[in-house]
Short mmCIF file of C-alpha atoms in Angstrom, two decimals:
data_model
loop_
_atom_site.label_atom_id
_atom_site.label_comp_id
_atom_site.label_asym_id
_atom_site.label_seq_id
_atom_site.Cartn_x
_atom_site.Cartn_y
_atom_site.Cartn_z
CA MET A 1 80.61 82.88 110.40
CA ARG A 2 84.39 82.82 110.36
CA ILE A 3 86.17 85.67 112.09
CA THR A 4 89.91 85.70 111.46
CA VAL A 5 92.31 87.52 113.76
CA ILE A 6 95.80 88.05 112.33
CA ASP A 7 98.77 89.26 114.36
CA GLY A 8 102.54 89.03 114.42
CA GLN A 9 105.55 89.64 116.61
CA GLY A 10 104.60 88.50 120.13
CA GLY A 11 100.89 88.27 119.37
CA SER A 12 99.77 90.22 122.45
CA LEU A 13 97.34 92.43 120.51
CA GLY A 14 95.83 89.42 118.75
CA LYS A 15 95.58 87.47 122.00
CA ALA A 16 93.64 90.31 123.62
CA LEU A 17 91.40 90.65 120.54
CA VAL A 18 90.61 86.93 120.49
CA ALA A 19 89.83 86.92 124.23
CA ALA A 20 87.52 89.94 123.93
CA ILE A 21 85.71 88.52 120.88
CA LYS A 22 85.22 85.10 122.49
CA LYS A 23 83.96 86.73 125.69
CA ARG A 24 81.34 88.79 123.85
CA PHE A 25 80.53 86.30 121.07
CA PRO A 26 81.33 82.81 122.40
CA GLU A 27 79.30 81.14 119.65
CA GLU A 28 81.31 82.68 116.80
CA GLU A 29 84.22 80.80 115.23
CA VAL A 30 87.48 82.66 115.73
CA PHE A 31 90.35 81.50 113.54
CA ALA A 32 93.74 82.93 114.47
CA ILE A 33 96.78 83.38 112.27
CA GLY A 34 100.16 84.29 113.62
CA THR A 35 102.85 85.52 111.28
CA ASN A 36 105.26 83.51 113.46
CA ALA A 37 104.96 80.62 115.92
CA LEU A 38 105.19 82.86 119.00
CA ALA A 39 102.25 84.97 117.81
CA THR A 40 100.23 81.86 116.96
CA GLY A 41 100.77 80.47 120.45
CA ALA A 42 99.61 83.73 121.99
CA LEU A 43 96.49 83.80 119.81
CA LEU A 44 95.63 80.24 120.83
CA SER A 45 96.06 81.10 124.50
CA GLY A 46 93.54 83.90 123.97
CA GLY A 47 90.91 81.28 123.19
CA ALA A 48 90.94 80.94 119.39
CA ASP A 49 89.04 77.94 118.05
CA ALA A 50 91.84 77.08 115.64
CA ALA A 51 95.09 78.62 114.49
CA ALA A 52 97.77 78.48 111.84
CA THR A 53 101.09 80.18 111.16
CA GLY A 54 102.53 81.97 108.16
CA GLU A 55 101.78 83.34 104.75
CA ASN A 56 99.69 80.59 103.17
CA PRO A 57 97.10 80.50 105.99
CA VAL A 58 96.65 84.27 105.53
CA LEU A 59 96.09 83.82 101.80
CA VAL A 60 93.52 81.06 102.37
CA ALA A 61 91.75 82.85 105.23
CA CYS A 62 91.37 85.99 103.14
CA ARG A 63 89.28 83.91 100.71
CA THR A 64 87.18 82.16 103.36
CA SER A 65 86.63 84.65 106.19
CA GLU A 66 83.73 87.00 106.60
CA VAL A 67 85.63 89.31 108.96
CA ILE A 68 89.37 89.97 109.30
CA ILE A 69 90.65 91.78 112.40
CA GLY A 70 94.19 92.94 113.13
CA PRO A 71 96.62 95.85 113.07
CA ILE A 72 96.57 98.32 110.15
CA GLY A 73 99.99 97.03 109.15
CA LEU A 74 98.27 94.02 107.57
CA LEU A 75 97.73 96.25 104.55
CA ALA A 76 101.38 97.33 104.27
CA ALA A 77 103.93 94.99 102.73
CA ASP A 78 107.00 94.46 104.92
CA SER A 79 105.34 95.89 108.02
CA LEU A 80 105.52 94.28 111.47
CA HIS A 81 109.30 94.20 111.06
CA GLY A 82 108.99 92.41 107.72
CA GLU A 83 106.51 89.77 108.87
CA ILE A 84 103.81 90.93 106.45
CA THR A 85 104.83 89.78 103.00
CA PRO A 86 103.64 91.58 99.87
CA ALA A 87 101.36 88.62 99.10
CA MET A 88 99.77 88.86 102.56
CA ALA A 89 99.13 92.59 102.22
CA VAL A 90 97.53 92.10 98.80
CA ALA A 91 95.40 89.20 100.05
CA VAL A 92 94.08 91.20 103.00
CA GLY A 93 93.49 94.29 100.87
CA GLN A 94 91.67 92.39 98.12
CA SER A 95 89.68 90.16 100.44
CA PRO A 96 85.90 90.58 100.28
CA ALA A 97 85.88 90.15 104.08
CA HIS A 98 84.84 93.04 106.28
CA LYS A 99 88.09 94.38 107.72
CA ILE A 100 88.40 95.81 111.22
CA LEU A 101 91.89 97.28 111.51
CA LEU A 102 93.44 98.84 114.59
CA PRO A 103 95.57 101.93 113.95
CA ILE A 104 98.75 100.67 115.55
CA THR A 105 101.39 103.03 114.16
CA LYS A 106 104.45 100.84 114.58
CA CYS A 107 104.42 100.00 110.88
CA ASN A 108 105.42 103.38 109.45
CA VAL A 109 101.77 104.11 108.60
CA SER A 110 100.17 107.15 110.23
CA ILE A 111 96.45 107.74 110.11
CA VAL A 112 95.57 111.42 110.16
CA GLY A 113 92.64 112.25 112.40
CA LYS A 114 92.81 109.10 114.50
CA GLN A 115 92.38 109.40 118.23
CA GLU A 116 95.16 108.43 120.58
CA LEU A 117 93.70 105.37 122.26
CA SER A 118 95.16 102.76 124.55
CA ALA A 119 95.38 99.18 123.30
CA LYS A 120 92.45 98.31 125.58
CA GLU A 121 90.32 101.09 124.08
CA MET A 122 91.20 99.98 120.53
CA ILE A 123 90.25 96.39 121.34
CA GLU A 124 86.94 97.53 122.83
CA GLY A 125 86.33 99.61 119.70
CA ALA A 126 87.13 96.65 117.44
CA VAL A 127 84.68 94.42 119.32
CA ALA A 128 82.02 97.16 119.14
CA GLU A 129 82.61 97.43 115.38
CA LEU A 130 82.26 93.65 115.08
CA ALA A 131 78.98 93.82 117.01
CA ALA A 132 77.68 96.53 114.67
CA TYR A 133 78.70 94.46 111.66
CA LEU A 134 76.91 91.39 113.03
CA VAL A 135 73.73 93.40 113.60
CA ASP A 136 73.85 94.93 110.09
CA ARG A 137 74.55 91.54 108.56
CA SER A 138 71.47 90.00 110.17
CA ARG A 139 69.07 92.60 108.77
#
């Protein structure tokens, strides 16, 4: 199964996600996409199996991944300080992949009813959601 982690800016959230996923599920393929070279480098240092940078890898991964994980801003064009293009947001939104999105509110998107969690707690929750998805998928 292909799990794709997408992140931008400095890539610290994505790096932590990749590391947590690889720790819990070392046998799963984790493909990382940075919206810029700095983010891609961070994702690779988190232990991703492969990585790419930019819009086209997002478009392709949205067609080929079973799970996409990243900040909620992936669904909002021009978020992450403009790093998420309209085409990227559409591709993520229309992807048949199971999406696990972290409610990082630095993209002018607020989620009513969400809990205030630390980044560590959100990452743990994302990995737990991935585990639940993997169990459901195998039934």
